[in-house]
CSV table of C-alpha atoms in Angstrom, one decimal:
chain,number,residue,atom,x,y,z
A,1,UNK,CA,0.3,-0.3,-0.1
A,2,UNK,CA,1.4,3.4,-1.2
A,3,UNK,CA,1.0,6.3,1.2
A,4,UNK,CA,1.3,10.4,-1.4
A,5,UNK,CA,3.6,12.3,0.3
A,6,UNK,CA,4.6,15.4,-0.6
A,7,UNK,CA,8.3,17.7,-1.0
A,8,UNK,CA,8.1,20.5,1.3
A,9,UNK,CA,7.2,23.7,-1.4
A,10,UNK,CA,3.7,22.0,-2.6
A,11,UNK,CA,3.7,22.8,1.3
A,12,UNK,CA,1.7,25.7,-0.2
A,13,UNK,CA,-0.7,23.8,-2.3
A,14,UNK,CA,-4.3,23.4,-2.2
A,15,UNK,CA,-5.5,19.7,-2.3
A,16,UNK,CA,-7.8,17.6,-4.1
A,17,UNK,CA,-10.4,15.0,-3.5
A,18,UNK,CA,-11.6,12.3,-5.4
A,19,UNK,CA,-14.1,11.5,-4.9
A,20,UNK,CA,-17.0,9.0,-4.7
A,21,UNK,CA,-21.0,9.9,-5.1
A,22,UNK,CA,-22.2,7.2,-5.4
A,23,UNK,CA,-24.9,5.9,-7.5
A,24,UNK,CA,-27.7,8.1,-7.7
A,25,UNK,CA,-29.6,8.6,-4.5
A,26,UNK,CA,-28.1,11.6,-2.5
A,27,UNK,CA,-28.4,9.5,0.7
A,28,UNK,CA,-25.4,6.4,-0.3
A,29,UNK,CA,-22.7,9.3,-0.6
A,30,UNK,CA,-20.5,8.5,2.9
A,31,UNK,CA,-19.5,10.9,5.6
A,32,UNK,CA,-16.0,11.6,4.0
A,33,UNK,CA,-17.4,12.2,1.2
A,34,UNK,CA,-19.9,15.0,2.7
A,35,UNK,CA,-17.1,16.4,4.7
A,36,UNK,CA,-14.8,16.7,1.8
A,37,UNK,CA,-17.1,18.7,-0.2
A,38,UNK,CA,-18.6,21.1,2.6
A,39,UNK,CA,-15.1,22.5,2.7
A,40,UNK,CA,-14.6,22.1,-1.1
A,41,UNK,CA,-13.6,26.0,-2.8
A,42,UNK,CA,-14.1,23.9,-5.9
A,43,UNK,CA,-15.9,21.3,-7.3
A,44,UNK,CA,-16.0,19.5,-10.0
A,45,UNK,CA,-19.1,16.6,-10.9
A,46,UNK,CA,-20.1,14.6,-13.0
A,47,UNK,CA,-23.4,15.2,-14.8
A,48,UNK,CA,-24.2,11.9,-13.5
A,49,UNK,CA,-23.8,13.2,-10.1
A,50,UNK,CA,-27.3,14.2,-8.4
A,51,UNK,CA,-27.8,17.9,-7.3
A,52,UNK,CA,-28.7,17.7,-3.9
A,53,UNK,CA,-25.6,16.5,-2.7
A,54,UNK,CA,-24.1,19.9,-4.4
A,55,UNK,CA,-26.2,20.6,-0.8
A,56,UNK,CA,-23.2,19.8,1.2
A,57,UNK,CA,-21.3,22.5,-0.6
A,58,UNK,CA,-20.3,25.8,1.3
A,59,UNK,CA,-22.7,28.5,-0.1
A,60,UNK,CA,-19.3,30.4,-2.1
A,61,UNK,CA,-17.7,26.8,-3.1
A,62,UNK,CA,-17.4,27.3,-7.6
A,63,UNK,CA,-19.7,24.6,-9.1
A,64,UNK,CA,-18.2,23.4,-12.3
A,65,UNK,CA,-20.2,20.6,-14.1
A,66,UNK,CA,-18.0,18.8,-16.6
A,67,UNK,CA,-20.4,18.9,-19.6
A,68,UNK,CA,-23.3,15.6,-20.1
A,69,UNK,CA,-23.8,14.4,-23.5
A,70,UNK,CA,-25.9,15.8,-26.1
A,71,UNK,CA,-27.0,19.0,-23.7
A,72,UNK,CA,-23.5,20.4,-23.0
A,73,UNK,CA,-19.3,20.4,-24.5
A,74,UNK,CA,-18.1,17.9,-22.4
A,75,UNK,CA,-14.7,18.1,-20.2
A,76,UNK,CA,-11.5,15.8,-21.9
A,77,UNK,CA,-9.6,14.4,-19.8
A,78,UNK,CA,-6.8,15.9,-19.2
A,79,UNK,CA,-9.0,19.1,-18.7
A,80,UNK,CA,-10.3,17.7,-16.1
A,81,UNK,CA,-6.7,16.7,-15.1
A,82,UNK,CA,-5.2,20.5,-15.6
A,83,UNK,CA,-7.5,22.1,-14.2
A,84,UNK,CA,-6.8,20.0,-11.4
A,85,UNK,CA,-3.0,20.7,-11.3
A,86,UNK,CA,-4.0,24.8,-11.7
A,87,UNK,CA,-6.3,24.8,-9.6
A,88,UNK,CA,-4.3,23.5,-6.6
A,89,UNK,CA,-1.3,24.9,-7.9
A,90,UNK,CA,-3.6,28.3,-6.7
A,91,UNK,CA,-4.0,27.0,-2.7
A,92,UNK,CA,-7.4,25.8,-3.0
A,93,UNK,CA,-9.0,22.7,-1.8
A,94,UNK,CA,-10.5,20.6,-5.2
A,95,UNK,CA,-13.0,18.4,-4.7
A,96,UNK,CA,-13.8,16.1,-7.8
A,97,UNK,CA,-16.8,14.4,-7.3
A,98,UNK,CA,-17.6,11.5,-8.7
A,99,UNK,CA,-20.7,9.0,-9.8
A,100,UNK,CA,-20.3,5.5,-8.2
A,101,UNK,CA,-16.1,5.4,-6.9
A,102,UNK,CA,-13.3,6.8,-8.2
A,103,UNK,CA,-11.8,3.3,-8.7
A,104,UNK,CA,-14.7,1.6,-10.2
A,105,UNK,CA,-14.4,2.3,-13.8
A,106,UNK,CA,-13.4,6.0,-13.4
A,107,UNK,CA,-10.5,7.1,-14.4
A,108,UNK,CA,-9.5,7.6,-10.0
A,109,UNK,CA,-6.3,6.4,-11.2
A,110,UNK,CA,-5.1,7.9,-14.1
A,111,UNK,CA,-6.5,12.0,-12.0
A,112,UNK,CA,-4.4,10.4,-9.0
A,113,UNK,CA,-1.3,9.5,-11.2
A,114,UNK,CA,-1.5,13.0,-12.9
A,115,UNK,CA,-1.2,14.5,-8.9
A,116,UNK,CA,1.2,13.1,-7.5
A,117,UNK,CA,3.7,13.3,-10.6
A,118,UNK,CA,2.8,17.3,-10.0
A,119,UNK,CA,3.7,16.8,-6.7
A,120,UNK,CA,0.1,18.2,-5.5
A,121,UNK,CA,-1.7,16.9,-1.7
A,122,UNK,CA,-4.2,14.2,-2.5
A,123,UNK,CA,-6.9,11.4,-0.7
A,124,UNK,CA,-9.5,8.9,-2.4
A,125,UNK,CA,-13.0,8.9,-0.4
A,126,UNK,CA,-14.6,6.3,-1.4
A,127,UNK,CA,-17.9,6.1,-2.6
A,128,UNK,CA,-20.8,2.8,-3.2
A,129,UNK,CA,-20.4,2.2,-6.8
A,130,UNK,CA,-23.2,0.8,-8.6
A,131,UNK,CA,-22.9,-2.8,-8.6
A,132,UNK,CA,-23.3,-3.0,-4.7
A,133,UNK,CA,-26.5,-0.6,-5.1
A,134,UNK,CA,-27.5,-2.6,-7.5
A,135,UNK,CA,-27.5,-5.1,-5.5
A,136,UNK,CA,-29.0,-3.9,-3.1
A,137,UNK,CA,-31.8,-1.2,-5.2
A,138,UNK,CA,-33.2,-4.1,-7.8
A,139,UNK,CA,-33.9,-6.3,-5.3
A,140,UNK,CA,-31.3,-9.1,-5.9
A,141,UNK,CA,-27.6,-9.6,-4.9
A,142,UNK,CA,-23.7,-10.0,-6.0
A,143,UNK,CA,-22.8,-13.4,-4.1
A,144,UNK,CA,-25.4,-16.0,-2.9
A,145,UNK,CA,-24.2,-18.5,-1.0
A,146,UNK,CA,-26.2,-21.4,-3.0
A,147,UNK,CA,-26.2,-19.4,-6.2
A,148,UNK,CA,-22.7,-17.8,-6.4
A,149,UNK,CA,-19.6,-17.6,-4.6
A,150,UNK,CA,-17.4,-15.1,-7.0
A,151,UNK,CA,-18.7,-11.3,-9.2
A,152,UNK,CA,-16.2,-10.3,-10.9
A,153,UNK,CA,-17.2,-6.1,-11.9
A,154,UNK,CA,-16.8,-6.0,-16.3
A,155,UNK,CA,-16.3,-2.7,-18.5
A,156,UNK,CA,-19.0,-3.6,-21.6
A,157,UNK,CA,-17.0,0.0,-23.0
A,158,UNK,CA,-13.2,-0.9,-22.9
A,159,UNK,CA,-11.2,2.2,-23.9
A,160,UNK,CA,-10.9,1.6,-27.6
A,161,UNK,CA,-7.6,3.3,-28.0
A,162,UNK,CA,-5.7,-0.1,-26.7
A,163,UNK,CA,-4.7,-1.8,-30.1
A,164,UNK,CA,-5.9,-5.7,-27.4
A,165,UNK,CA,-9.2,-6.3,-25.1
A,166,UNK,CA,-7.9,-6.8,-21.9
A,167,UNK,CA,-10.7,-8.8,-20.9
A,168,UNK,CA,-10.5,-12.9,-21.5
A,169,UNK,CA,-14.4,-14.4,-22.6
A,170,UNK,CA,-13.6,-17.8,-22.1
A,171,UNK,CA,-12.7,-16.7,-19.0
A,172,UNK,CA,-16.0,-14.4,-18.0
A,173,UNK,CA,-17.8,-17.5,-20.0
A,174,UNK,CA,-16.3,-20.7,-17.5
A,175,UNK,CA,-16.9,-17.9,-14.0
A,176,UNK,CA,-18.3,-19.7,-11.2
A,177,UNK,CA,-20.8,-16.8,-10.1
A,178,UNK,CA,-21.8,-13.1,-11.2
A,179,UNK,CA,-21.3,-10.9,-14.2
A,180,UNK,CA,-22.0,-7.2,-13.7
A,181,UNK,CA,-21.5,-5.3,-17.2
A,182,UNK,CA,-21.3,-1.7,-16.7
A,183,UNK,CA,-22.4,0.5,-18.8
A,184,UNK,CA,-22.0,-1.6,-22.8
A,185,UNK,CA,-25.2,-0.5,-24.1
A,186,UNK,CA,-24.2,-0.1,-27.7
A,187,UNK,CA,-21.9,-3.1,-27.1
A,188,UNK,CA,-24.2,-5.0,-25.4
A,189,UNK,CA,-24.3,-7.6,-28.9
A,190,UNK,CA,-20.6,-7.6,-29.2
A,191,UNK,CA,-19.9,-8.8,-25.8
A,192,UNK,CA,-22.9,-10.9,-25.0
A,193,UNK,CA,-22.0,-13.0,-28.2
A,194,UNK,CA,-18.3,-13.5,-26.7
A,195,UNK,CA,-19.7,-15.1,-23.8
A,196,UNK,CA,-22.3,-17.0,-25.8
A,197,UNK,CA,-19.5,-18.7,-27.8
A,198,UNK,CA,-17.5,-19.3,-25.7
A,199,UNK,CA,-20.1,-21.1,-23.8
A,200,UNK,CA,-22.6,-19.4,-21.4
A,201,UNK,CA,-25.9,-20.7,-21.5
A,202,UNK,CA,-28.1,-18.2,-23.7
A,203,UNK,CA,-30.8,-18.6,-21.1
A,204,UNK,CA,-28.4,-17.9,-18.7
A,205,UNK,CA,-30.8,-15.2,-16.2
A,206,UNK,CA,-29.5,-11.5,-16.3
A,207,UNK,CA,-30.8,-8.5,-15.5
A,208,UNK,CA,-30.8,-5.1,-16.4
A,209,UNK,CA,-31.3,-2.0,-14.4
A,210,UNK,CA,-31.6,1.9,-15.4
A,211,UNK,CA,-30.3,4.6,-13.6
A,212,UNK,CA,-30.0,2.7,-10.1
A,213,UNK,CA,-31.6,3.8,-6.9
A,214,UNK,CA,-33.1,7.4,-8.5
A,215,UNK,CA,-36.6,8.2,-8.4
A,216,UNK,CA,-37.5,6.7,-12.2
A,217,UNK,CA,-35.2,3.3,-11.5
A,218,UNK,CA,-36.2,0.6,-14.3
A,219,UNK,CA,-35.3,-3.1,-14.4
A,220,UNK,CA,-35.6,-5.7,-17.0
A,221,UNK,CA,-35.6,-9.1,-16.5
A,222,UNK,CA,-34.8,-11.1,-19.2
A,223,UNK,CA,-31.7,-13.8,-20.1
A,224,UNK,CA,-28.1,-12.6,-21.0
A,225,UNK,CA,-29.2,-13.8,-25.0
A,226,UNK,CA,-32.3,-10.7,-24.7
A,227,UNK,CA,-30.2,-8.3,-23.6
A,228,UNK,CA,-29.2,-6.6,-27.1
A,229,UNK,CA,-32.8,-6.7,-28.1
A,230,UNK,CA,-34.2,-5.9,-24.6
A,231,UNK,CA,-31.6,-2.6,-23.8
A,232,UNK,CA,-32.3,-1.6,-28.1
A,233,UNK,CA,-36.1,-1.3,-27.4
A,234,UNK,CA,-38.3,-0.4,-28.2
A,235,UNK,CA,-38.7,2.0,-26.2
A,236,UNK,CA,-34.8,1.8,-26.7
A,237,UNK,CA,-32.9,1.3,-23.2
A,238,UNK,CA,-30.3,4.6,-22.6
A,239,UNK,CA,-27.3,4.5,-20.3
A,240,UNK,CA,-26.8,4.8,-17.3
A,241,UNK,CA,-26.6,0.8,-17.2
A,242,UNK,CA,-25.1,-1.8,-15.6
A,243,UNK,CA,-26.4,-5.7,-16.6
A,244,UNK,CA,-25.9,-8.0,-14.2
A,245,UNK,CA,-25.8,-12.0,-15.2
A,246,UNK,CA,-26.1,-15.2,-12.9
A,247,UNK,CA,-28.2,-17.2,-11.4
A,248,UNK,CA,-28.3,-14.4,-8.6
A,249,UNK,CA,-30.7,-12.2,-11.4
A,250,UNK,CA,-33.9,-14.5,-10.7
A,251,UNK,CA,-33.9,-13.4,-7.3
A,252,UNK,CA,-37.8,-13.3,-6.1
A,253,UNK,CA,-39.8,-10.4,-7.5
A,254,UNK,CA,-41.1,-9.2,-3.7
A,255,UNK,CA,-37.7,-8.3,-2.5
A,256,UNK,CA,-36.9,-5.6,-4.9
A,257,UNK,CA,-38.4,-3.0,-2.3
A,258,UNK,CA,-37.8,0.3,-4.0
A,259,UNK,CA,-39.7,-0.3,-6.9
A,260,UNK,CA,-42.4,-1.5,-5.1
A,261,UNK,CA,-42.7,1.8,-2.7
A,262,UNK,CA,-46.0,3.3,-2.8
A,263,UNK,CA,-45.1,6.1,-4.6
A,264,UNK,CA,-42.5,5.3,-6.7
A,265,UNK,CA,-43.0,7.0,-10.3
A,266,UNK,CA,-44.1,9.4,-9.6
A,267,UNK,CA,-42.9,13.7,-9.2
A,268,UNK,CA,-44.7,16.0,-6.8
A,269,UNK,CA,-44.2,19.1,-6.9
A,270,UNK,CA,-44.2,20.0,-3.4
A,271,UNK,CA,-45.9,23.8,-3.4
A,272,UNK,CA,-45.2,25.6,0.9
A,273,UNK,CA,-42.3,28.2,1.4
A,274,UNK,CA,-39.4,26.5,2.3
A,275,UNK,CA,-38.7,26.5,6.0
A,276,UNK,CA,-42.1,25.1,6.1
A,277,UNK,CA,-41.9,21.7,3.5
A,278,UNK,CA,-39.1,19.3,4.9
A,279,UNK,CA,-41.0,16.6,6.5
A,280,UNK,CA,-43.6,16.7,3.9
A,281,UNK,CA,-40.6,16.4,1.4
A,282,UNK,CA,-38.9,14.0,3.4
A,283,UNK,CA,-41.9,12.1,3.8
A,284,UNK,CA,-42.7,11.9,-0.1
A,285,UNK,CA,-38.8,10.5,-1.1
A,286,UNK,CA,-39.7,8.4,1.4
A,287,UNK,CA,-42.2,6.8,0.4
A,288,UNK,CA,-40.4,6.5,-3.5
A,289,UNK,CA,-41.8,9.6,-5.2
A,290,UNK,CA,-39.2,12.5,-6.8
A,291,UNK,CA,-39.9,15.8,-5.2
A,292,UNK,CA,-39.4,19.2,-6.6
A,293,UNK,CA,-40.0,22.2,-4.8
A,294,UNK,CA,-41.6,25.2,-5.8
A,295,UNK,CA,-42.6,27.8,-2.9
A,296,UNK,CA,-45.6,29.3,-3.8
A,297,UNK,CA,-45.5,31.9,-1.4
A,298,UNK,CA,-42.1,34.1,0.3
A,299,UNK,CA,-42.7,34.3,3.6
A,300,UNK,CA,-41.1,37.9,4.9
A,301,UNK,CA,-40.5,39.9,7.8
A,302,UNK,CA,-43.7,42.7,8.6
A,303,UNK,CA,-43.0,46.3,7.2
A,304,UNK,CA,-42.5,47.0,10.2
A,305,UNK,CA,-42.6,45.3,14.4
A,306,UNK,CA,-43.6,48.3,16.1
A,307,UNK,CA,-47.3,46.8,16.4
A,308,UNK,CA,-45.7,43.7,17.2
A,309,UNK,CA,-42.9,45.4,19.7
A,310,UNK,CA,-46.8,47.1,21.5
A,311,UNK,CA,-47.8,43.8,22.3
A,312,UNK,CA,-45.6,42.1,23.3
A,313,UNK,CA,-44.9,44.8,25.7
A,314,UNK,CA,-48.9,44.4,27.2
A,315,UNK,CA,-48.4,40.9,26.4
A,316,UNK,CA,-49.8,40.3,30.4
A,317,UNK,CA,-52.8,41.8,29.4
A,318,UNK,CA,-54.0,39.2,27.2
A,319,UNK,CA,-55.3,35.4,28.7
A,320,UNK,CA,-54.9,33.9,25.1
A,321,UNK,CA,-51.9,34.6,22.4
A,322,UNK,CA,-53.7,32.0,19.8
A,323,UNK,CA,-51.0,31.5,17.2
A,324,UNK,CA,-52.3,29.9,13.3
A,325,UNK,CA,-49.4,28.6,11.4
A,326,UNK,CA,-46.1,26.8,12.0
A,327,UNK,CA,-44.2,31.3,10.6
A,328,UNK,CA,-46.3,33.1,12.7
A,329,UNK,CA,-44.4,31.0,15.5
A,330,UNK,CA,-41.3,31.1,15.2
A,331,UNK,CA,-41.3,35.3,13.8
A,332,UNK,CA,-42.8,35.7,17.4
A,333,UNK,CA,-40.5,34.2,19.1
A,334,UNK,CA,-37.6,35.6,17.4
A,335,UNK,CA,-38.4,39.3,17.9
A,336,UNK,CA,-39.3,38.2,21.7
A,337,UNK,CA,-35.7,37.1,21.4
A,338,UNK,CA,-34.2,40.6,19.6
A,339,UNK,CA,-36.6,42.6,22.1
A,340,UNK,CA,-33.7,40.5,24.8
A,341,UNK,CA,-36.8,38.1,26.1
A,342,UNK,CA,-37.1,35.4,26.4
A,343,UNK,CA,-40.5,32.2,27.5
A,344,UNK,CA,-40.5,33.2,30.6
A,345,UNK,CA,-42.7,37.1,29.3
A,346,UNK,CA,-45.6,34.3,28.7
A,347,UNK,CA,-46.2,32.7,32.0
A,348,UNK,CA,-49.8,34.2,31.9
A,349,UNK,CA,-51.2,33.1,29.1
A,350,UNK,CA,-52.8,30.5,27.8
A,351,UNK,CA,-50.9,29.7,24.1
A,352,UNK,CA,-53.8,28.1,21.8
A,353,UNK,CA,-52.4,25.8,18.1
A,354,UNK,CA,-54.7,25.7,14.6
A,355,UNK,CA,-52.9,22.2,14.1
A,356,UNK,CA,-50.3,19.9,16.0
A,357,UNK,CA,-47.8,21.3,13.1
A,358,UNK,CA,-47.3,24.6,14.9
A,359,UNK,CA,-47.9,23.2,18.3
A,360,UNK,CA,-45.1,21.0,17.0
A,361,UNK,CA,-43.6,24.1,16.9
A,362,UNK,CA,-43.8,25.8,19.8
A,363,UNK,CA,-42.0,23.1,21.2
A,364,UNK,CA,-39.2,23.4,19.9
A,365,UNK,CA,-39.8,27.1,21.9
A,366,UNK,CA,-40.6,24.7,25.0
A,367,UNK,CA,-43.7,25.8,24.9
A,368,UNK,CA,-46.6,23.2,25.3
A,369,UNK,CA,-50.3,24.1,23.7
A,370,UNK,CA,-52.2,24.6,25.6
A,371,UNK,CA,-55.6,24.4,23.7
A,372,UNK,CA,-55.7,22.7,20.1
A,373,UNK,CA,-58.5,22.3,18.2
A,374,UNK,CA,-59.2,18.3,16.6
A,375,UNK,CA,-59.4,19.8,12.7
A,376,UNK,CA,-56.3,21.9,11.6
A,377,UNK,CA,-59.6,24.6,10.4
A,378,UNK,CA,-59.5,28.2,12.0
A,379,UNK,CA,-63.4,27.2,12.2
A,380,UNK,CA,-62.6,23.9,14.4
A,381,UNK,CA,-60.5,26.7,16.3
A,382,UNK,CA,-63.4,29.4,17.4
A,383,UNK,CA,-65.3,26.4,18.3
A,384,UNK,CA,-62.4,25.4,21.2
A,385,UNK,CA,-62.3,29.0,22.4
A,386,UNK,CA,-65.9,30.0,22.0
A,387,UNK,CA,-66.5,28.6,25.8
A,388,UNK,CA,-63.2,31.3,27.2
A,389,UNK,CA,-64.4,34.2,24.4
A,390,UNK,CA,-67.9,34.1,25.2
A,391,UNK,CA,-66.7,34.8,29.4
A,392,UNK,CA,-65.1,37.7,28.1
A,393,UNK,CA,-61.5,36.7,27.8
A,394,UNK,CA,-58.5,38.6,25.8
A,395,UNK,CA,-57.3,37.2,22.4
A,396,UNK,CA,-54.1,37.9,20.5
A,397,UNK,CA,-54.1,36.3,17.0
A,398,UNK,CA,-50.7,36.4,15.7
A,399,UNK,CA,-50.5,36.1,12.3
A,400,UNK,CA,-50.0,36.6,8.6
A,401,UNK,CA,-50.3,40.2,6.7
A,402,UNK,CA,-53.4,38.5,4.1
A,403,UNK,CA,-55.7,35.4,5.2
A,404,UNK,CA,-59.4,34.6,6.2
A,405,UNK,CA,-60.3,36.4,9.2
A,406,UNK,CA,-62.9,33.8,10.5
A,407,UNK,CA,-61.2,33.5,14.1
A,408,UNK,CA,-61.2,37.1,14.6
A,409,UNK,CA,-64.8,37.6,13.4
A,410,UNK,CA,-65.2,34.3,15.3
A,411,UNK,CA,-63.7,35.4,18.5
A,412,UNK,CA,-65.5,38.9,18.9
A,413,UNK,CA,-69.0,37.6,17.8
A,414,UNK,CA,-68.9,35.7,21.1
A,415,UNK,CA,-68.5,38.6,22.8
A,416,UNK,CA,-64.0,37.6,23.4
A,417,UNK,CA,-61.6,40.9,23.3
A,418,UNK,CA,-59.4,40.6,19.7
A,419,UNK,CA,-56.3,42.0,19.2
A,420,UNK,CA,-54.6,41.2,15.7
A,421,UNK,CA,-50.3,42.0,15.0
A,422,UNK,CA,-48.7,41.2,12.1
A,423,UNK,CA,-45.7,38.8,12.9
A,424,UNK,CA,-45.3,38.1,9.3
A,425,UNK,CA,-45.8,38.5,4.9
A,426,UNK,CA,-47.2,35.6,2.7
A,427,UNK,CA,-46.7,36.9,-0.9
A,428,UNK,CA,-47.1,35.1,-3.8
A,429,UNK,CA,-44.4,34.4,-5.6
A,430,UNK,CA,-44.2,35.7,-8.7
A,431,UNK,CA,-42.3,33.6,-11.4
A,432,UNK,CA,-41.6,29.8,-11.8
A,433,UNK,CA,-38.3,28.3,-11.4
A,434,UNK,CA,-37.0,27.8,-14.6
A,435,UNK,CA,-36.5,23.8,-14.2
A,436,UNK,CA,-39.7,23.4,-13.0
A,437,UNK,CA,-41.0,25.4,-16.0
A,438,UNK,CA,-39.3,22.9,-17.7
A,439,UNK,CA,-40.6,20.0,-16.1
A,440,UNK,CA,-43.6,20.8,-16.0
A,441,UNK,CA,-44.1,22.1,-20.0
A,442,UNK,CA,-42.5,18.1,-20.4
A,443,UNK,CA,-45.0,16.6,-18.6
A,444,UNK,CA,-43.1,14.9,-15.8
A,445,UNK,CA,-44.9,16.5,-13.2
A,446,UNK,CA,-48.2,14.4,-11.9
A,447,UNK,CA,-49.2,15.1,-8.8
A,448,UNK,CA,-49.3,19.2,-7.8
A,449,UNK,CA,-49.7,19.5,-3.1
A,450,UNK,CA,-52.1,22.5,-2.2
A,451,UNK,CA,-52.2,22.5,1.7
A,452,UNK,CA,-53.6,26.5,2.0
A,453,UNK,CA,-56.1,29.0,-0.2
A,454,UNK,CA,-53.8,31.2,-0.4
A,455,UNK,CA,-51.0,29.0,-1.3
A,456,UNK,CA,-54.1,27.6,-4.0
A,457,UNK,CA,-54.2,30.9,-5.3
A,458,UNK,CA,-51.1,31.8,-6.0
A,459,UNK,CA,-50.2,28.0,-7.2
A,460,UNK,CA,-53.0,28.9,-10.2
A,461,UNK,CA,-51.3,32.1,-11.2
A,462,UNK,CA,-47.8,30.3,-11.2
A,463,UNK,CA,-48.6,27.1,-13.3
A,464,UNK,CA,-51.0,29.7,-15.2
A,465,UNK,CA,-51.7,27.3,-18.8
A,466,UNK,CA,-49.3,24.5,-17.0
A,467,UNK,CA,-52.0,22.5,-15.4
A,468,UNK,CA,-52.9,20.4,-18.2
A,469,UNK,CA,-53.3,16.6,-17.0
A,470,UNK,CA,-51.8,17.8,-13.2
A,471,UNK,CA,-53.5,16.0,-10.8
A,472,UNK,CA,-54.3,18.4,-7.2
A,473,UNK,CA,-53.9,17.4,-3.5
A,474,UNK,CA,-55.7,20.0,-1.2
A,475,UNK,CA,-55.3,19.2,2.2
A,476,UNK,CA,-58.6,20.5,3.3
A,477,UNK,CA,-62.6,21.4,1.7
A,478,UNK,CA,-61.3,25.0,2.5
A,479,UNK,CA,-58.5,24.9,-0.1
A,480,UNK,CA,-60.5,22.5,-2.5
A,481,UNK,CA,-63.7,24.8,-2.8
A,482,UNK,CA,-61.0,27.7,-3.4
A,483,UNK,CA,-59.8,25.5,-5.8
A,484,UNK,CA,-63.0,24.7,-7.6
A,485,UNK,CA,-62.7,28.6,-7.8
A,486,UNK,CA,-60.3,29.2,-9.9
A,487,UNK,CA,-61.3,26.2,-12.8
A,488,UNK,CA,-59.3,23.5,-10.7
A,489,UNK,CA,-60.9,20.5,-8.9
A,490,UNK,CA,-58.1,18.3,-6.9
A,491,UNK,CA,-58.5,15.5,-7.9
A,492,UNK,CA,-57.4,14.1,-3.8
A,493,UNK,CA,-58.9,16.0,-0.9
A,494,UNK,CA,-57.2,14.6,3.0
A,495,UNK,CA,-59.8,14.2,5.3
A,496,UNK,CA,-57.8,14.9,7.9
A,497,UNK,CA,-57.2,18.4,7.5
A,498,UNK,CA,-53.0,17.7,8.6
A,499,UNK,CA,-49.4,17.1,6.4
A,500,UNK,CA,-49.5,13.1,7.8
A,501,UNK,CA,-53.7,13.4,6.6
A,502,UNK,CA,-52.5,14.8,2.8
A,503,UNK,CA,-49.8,11.9,2.5
A,504,UNK,CA,-52.6,9.3,3.4
A,505,UNK,CA,-54.7,11.1,1.4
A,506,UNK,CA,-51.8,10.8,-1.4
A,507,UNK,CA,-51.3,7.2,-1.0
A,508,UNK,CA,-54.7,5.9,-0.8
A,509,UNK,CA,-55.8,7.3,-4.0
A,510,UNK,CA,-51.7,6.8,-6.2
């Protein structure tokens, strides 16, 4: 085992990290890989790297995509090598981010050699190679105590500049285990013919896996002789593709957990504000959906804190503080802290939350809601607070700059004393993100989530001509009614008016 060392002069240069990003799922990158990305000044990444992985980079990092076939100019290997060297000489910390593992058909050895010859410090960070991921995500195995005691990783596309192939097809045909061919879509006729000609049975089980661990993973079970035909289509199977050949490829369908998830194959557009959408996105992704985020509402601080500050200075005069959203909770407590105060200031107040989500956010500030209505809607909150209003108790409603007046009017009508202050602004997003517009135009989006009437109005304005056959999932009857008033009846409506209820409704109606 060799260890790369530096000369004294190279101590002033930067370092290069050859990092494996894994096969597609952004959760499959190693912790060490994330650490390297987080400190990098420049990241040179392959187009197959999931862009979500780049979120680990710091905000000032320079991100350079090395090109995509048929889309943008693809960098040559010489350009990549020279750029790594040049950046390191400038003192930069550089990550060369590759799909899969740097040392498995990914030019890792060539790039490390260039760096070593230039006397530049480097580190090779392993990644999960496609074959290992394919075994797990397609529901098979590479080795099996009864079926295969060895595995061979083989390139289906050797360097065309080599005079002679390094592959011994006679030995591969006799290989007592699993063969895994990387790439090789356009050359499949050649390597399949050679394997069969050298004695590998034509009916050997095979499994073709495209875009391993991605939301649109595709798995085709066939025999060895059928591989070229299935790749050619129709429809043609385009790279990235990996082919597993051997008895392990006939694993029972019940093991294919990844493609069996309830929302696999769906592309869902989440339209909540960025600060509120994480839990919903996580749930949908866990269930197999590709999730896109296009906030329909932009959340910001109020135009003035004067009314909020005045209410806080008189906080002891209110019996109840009423929060109708998580955004209201966060903005109120942030302002409380900015004024040098904390939750001790609320010792004399009771607190109401419109739903479990808002109550959980209160819990982040060590506040337990005294009242949560059965249903997540303003009407239900009014009914729950009505007995207190009838006794003449006072309420401070901490709200957005817009929204229905149901809560205020209902409490006043019941006899309560009500003050309202705007703790945050909620404004419509004015335009779609370019990548979202492209996916809508191409028909890739299958479902749009709508979680409030304000979001419903903004979404319909944002989407314009795009909705087409896209289905809508609404969180409540009130939100559904708003959508219908805008000309779009939702196909899905939650029976429990929460994010969990919305997710359940989507799964039940998939």
